[in-house]
Each structure stands twice: as C-alpha cells, then as structure tokens.
Short mmCIF file of C-alpha atoms in Angstrom, two decimals:
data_model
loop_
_atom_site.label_atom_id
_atom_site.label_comp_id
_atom_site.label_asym_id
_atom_site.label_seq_id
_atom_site.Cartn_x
_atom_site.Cartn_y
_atom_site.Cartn_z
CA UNK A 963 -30.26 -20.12 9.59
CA UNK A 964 -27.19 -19.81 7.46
CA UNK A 965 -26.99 -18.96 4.00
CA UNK A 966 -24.74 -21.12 1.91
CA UNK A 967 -23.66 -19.59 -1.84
CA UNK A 968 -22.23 -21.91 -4.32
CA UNK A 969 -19.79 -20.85 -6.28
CA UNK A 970 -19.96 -20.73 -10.08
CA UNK A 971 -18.00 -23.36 -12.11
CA UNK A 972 -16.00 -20.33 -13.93
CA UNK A 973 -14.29 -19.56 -9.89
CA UNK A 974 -12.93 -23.13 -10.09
CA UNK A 975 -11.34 -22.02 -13.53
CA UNK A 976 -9.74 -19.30 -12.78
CA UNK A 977 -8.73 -20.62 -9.27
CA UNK A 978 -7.24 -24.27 -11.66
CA UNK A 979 -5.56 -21.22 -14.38
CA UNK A 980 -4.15 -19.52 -10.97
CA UNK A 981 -2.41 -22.80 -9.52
CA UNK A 982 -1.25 -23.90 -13.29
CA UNK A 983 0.29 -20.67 -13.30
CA UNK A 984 2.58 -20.96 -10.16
CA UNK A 985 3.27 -24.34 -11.18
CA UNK A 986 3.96 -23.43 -14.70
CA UNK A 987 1.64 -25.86 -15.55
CA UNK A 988 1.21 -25.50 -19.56
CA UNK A 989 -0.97 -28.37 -19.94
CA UNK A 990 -3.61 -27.35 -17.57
CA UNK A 991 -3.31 -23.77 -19.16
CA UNK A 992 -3.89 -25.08 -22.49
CA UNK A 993 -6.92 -26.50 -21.39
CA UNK A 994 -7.95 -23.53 -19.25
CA UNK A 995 -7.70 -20.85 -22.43
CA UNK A 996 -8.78 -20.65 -26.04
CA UNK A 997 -6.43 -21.24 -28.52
CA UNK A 998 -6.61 -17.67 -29.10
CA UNK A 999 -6.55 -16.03 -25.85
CA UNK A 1000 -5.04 -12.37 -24.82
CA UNK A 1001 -3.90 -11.50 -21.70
CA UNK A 1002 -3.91 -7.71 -21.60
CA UNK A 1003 -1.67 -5.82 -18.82
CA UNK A 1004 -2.44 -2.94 -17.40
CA UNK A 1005 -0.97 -0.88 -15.21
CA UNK A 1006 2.77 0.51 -13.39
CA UNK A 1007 3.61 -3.26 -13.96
CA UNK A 1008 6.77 -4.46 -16.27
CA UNK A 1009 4.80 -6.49 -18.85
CA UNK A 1010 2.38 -3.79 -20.05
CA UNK A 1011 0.80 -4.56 -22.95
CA UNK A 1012 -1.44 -7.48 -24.80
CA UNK A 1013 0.48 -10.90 -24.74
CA UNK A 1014 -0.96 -13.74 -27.14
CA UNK A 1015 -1.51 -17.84 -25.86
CA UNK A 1016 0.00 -18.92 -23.35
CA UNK A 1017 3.10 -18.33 -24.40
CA UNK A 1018 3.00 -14.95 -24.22
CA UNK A 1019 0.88 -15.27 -20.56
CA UNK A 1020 3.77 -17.11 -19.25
CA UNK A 1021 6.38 -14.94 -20.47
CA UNK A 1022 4.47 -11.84 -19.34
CA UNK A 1023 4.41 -13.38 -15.63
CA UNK A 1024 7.71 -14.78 -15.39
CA UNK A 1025 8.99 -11.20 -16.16
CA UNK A 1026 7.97 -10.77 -12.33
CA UNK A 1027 9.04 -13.31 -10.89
CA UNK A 1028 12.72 -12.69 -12.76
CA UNK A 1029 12.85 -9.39 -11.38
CA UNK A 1030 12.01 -10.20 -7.99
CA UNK A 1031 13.87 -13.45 -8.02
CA UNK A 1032 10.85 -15.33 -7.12
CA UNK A 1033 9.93 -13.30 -3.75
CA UNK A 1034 6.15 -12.87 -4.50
CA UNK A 1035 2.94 -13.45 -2.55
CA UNK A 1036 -0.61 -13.37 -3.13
CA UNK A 1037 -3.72 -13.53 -1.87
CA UNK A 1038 -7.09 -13.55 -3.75
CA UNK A 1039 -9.28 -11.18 -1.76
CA UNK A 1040 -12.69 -11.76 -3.84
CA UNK A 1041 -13.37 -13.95 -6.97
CA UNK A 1042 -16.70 -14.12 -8.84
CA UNK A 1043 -17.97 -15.44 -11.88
CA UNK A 1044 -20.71 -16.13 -14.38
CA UNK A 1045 -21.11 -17.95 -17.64
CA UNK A 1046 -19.54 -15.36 -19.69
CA UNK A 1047 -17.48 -12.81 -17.29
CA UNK A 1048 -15.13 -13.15 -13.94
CA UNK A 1049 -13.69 -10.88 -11.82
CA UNK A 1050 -10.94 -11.23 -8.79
CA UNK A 1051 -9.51 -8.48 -6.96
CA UNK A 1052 -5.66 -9.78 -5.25
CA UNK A 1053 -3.29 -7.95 -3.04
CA UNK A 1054 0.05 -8.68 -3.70
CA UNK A 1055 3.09 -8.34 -2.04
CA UNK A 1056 6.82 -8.40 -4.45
CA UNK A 1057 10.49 -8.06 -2.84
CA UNK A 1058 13.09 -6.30 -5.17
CA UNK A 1059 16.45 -5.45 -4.20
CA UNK A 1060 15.93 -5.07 -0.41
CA UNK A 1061 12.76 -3.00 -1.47
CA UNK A 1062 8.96 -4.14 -0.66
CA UNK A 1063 6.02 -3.17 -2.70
CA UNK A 1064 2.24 -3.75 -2.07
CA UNK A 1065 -0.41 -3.57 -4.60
CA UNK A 1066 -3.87 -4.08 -5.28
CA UNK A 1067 -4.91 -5.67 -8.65
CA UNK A 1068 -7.53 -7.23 -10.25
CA UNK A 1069 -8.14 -9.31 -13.00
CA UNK A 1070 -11.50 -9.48 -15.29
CA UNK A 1071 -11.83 -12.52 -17.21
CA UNK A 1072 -13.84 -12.96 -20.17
CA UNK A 1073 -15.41 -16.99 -20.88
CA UNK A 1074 -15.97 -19.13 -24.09
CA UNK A 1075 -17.36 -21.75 -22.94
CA UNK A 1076 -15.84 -22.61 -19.76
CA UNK A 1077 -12.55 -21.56 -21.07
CA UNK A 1078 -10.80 -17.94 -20.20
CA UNK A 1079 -10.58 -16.13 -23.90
CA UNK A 1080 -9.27 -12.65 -23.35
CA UNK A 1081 -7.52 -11.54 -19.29
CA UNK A 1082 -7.34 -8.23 -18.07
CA UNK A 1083 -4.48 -7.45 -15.34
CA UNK A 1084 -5.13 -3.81 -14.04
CA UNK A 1085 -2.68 -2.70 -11.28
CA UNK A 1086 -3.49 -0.57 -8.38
CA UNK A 1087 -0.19 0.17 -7.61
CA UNK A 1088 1.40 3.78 -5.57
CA UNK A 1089 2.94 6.26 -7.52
CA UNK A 1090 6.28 4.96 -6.34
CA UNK A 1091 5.50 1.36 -8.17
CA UNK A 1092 7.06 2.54 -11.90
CA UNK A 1093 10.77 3.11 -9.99
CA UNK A 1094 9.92 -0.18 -8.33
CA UNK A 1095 10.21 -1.97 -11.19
CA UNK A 1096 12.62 0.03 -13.25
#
C-alpha cells in the first residue's frame, strides 16, 4: 500500500514566492508577504544583512544575479511547512568570471496568515565562497 502525504498550503506559498521571484513578479510578491516583511541574509553571500518589503527582497537577490550575469541554478532539495513556520533546504549552483561555486542553503520562513512575514537565507557555502563573490 502506498502512503500518499499532502503537502501543506504554506509549500505552495513559498513554491508561488519562489517562481514570482525568478520572474520578478512584484505583484504576486506583494500578495505573498506582509506589508512589513524582512528578509534576513545570512551567510558568505553579497547581500548580508536584513532587507525590508519587497523592495529590499528584490534588490537583495538581484545583487546575485548582477554579479553572475544571470548564470544561476537551483534546485529545492526539501520544502516543508506548517501554519506558522517553513523550511527549504536548496543547492545552488552560480558562474562568476569563468569560476563555479556550489552551495547549500536554506531558507526558514516565518507565516501570518498564509503570508511569508520575516525570511531567513543562511548559506552553507566553502570557505573559498567570500573570494567568490568579492
């Protein structure tokens, strides 16, 4: 017999806040986040720090995918979720200047009421991922 898990409602927001991302989709973001919502980076990454709206989520982000002119991948390994917290763990894959580096990261999301309020970004990156992005 095979067991069949539904996934919580809060995986379909952060996988909607995921796509609106790559599509810099600020509509669906704005619906996706509190009007007050942090996104807090963590982390050998070039956007350390706590970025406000999703203003300051884009503009976080697109620091990336300036500096590696776009060539990024990802792949969600594991995403789960309840009413109030969600977690997904990502590898990801950037391209810099002839140079290639692979992390793991994840991201803990905290919920009001279906919508993501505060966004951690913690980066598992090697030693070697500071000169990376320097």
């Amino acid at each position: 017999m095979e067991d069949i898990m539904s996934s919580h409602p809060n995986v379909a927001v952060i996988d909607r806040m995921t796509q609106a991302i790559a599509e810099n989709d600020r509509e669906t973001l704005s619906r996706v986040f509190t009007d007050d919502m942090v996104f807090h980076g963590r982390g050998p990454i070039p956007f350390a720090g706590d970025h406000s709206g999703v203003d300051g989520l884009l503009a976080a982000i697109g620091t990336v995918f300036e500096l590696t002119d776009g060539d990024v991948k990802l792949e969600q390994l594991c995403c789960l979720a309840d009413d109030e917290w969600g977690a997904e763990w990502e590898h990801a894959v950037f391209g810099r200047n002839g140079r290639t580096l692979e992390m793991n990261d994840s991201f803990v999301y905290r919920f009001d009421d279906g919508r993501i309020r505060e966004m951690w970004f913690i980066a598992a990156g090697p030693a070697e991922a500071a000169s990376f992005w320097a």
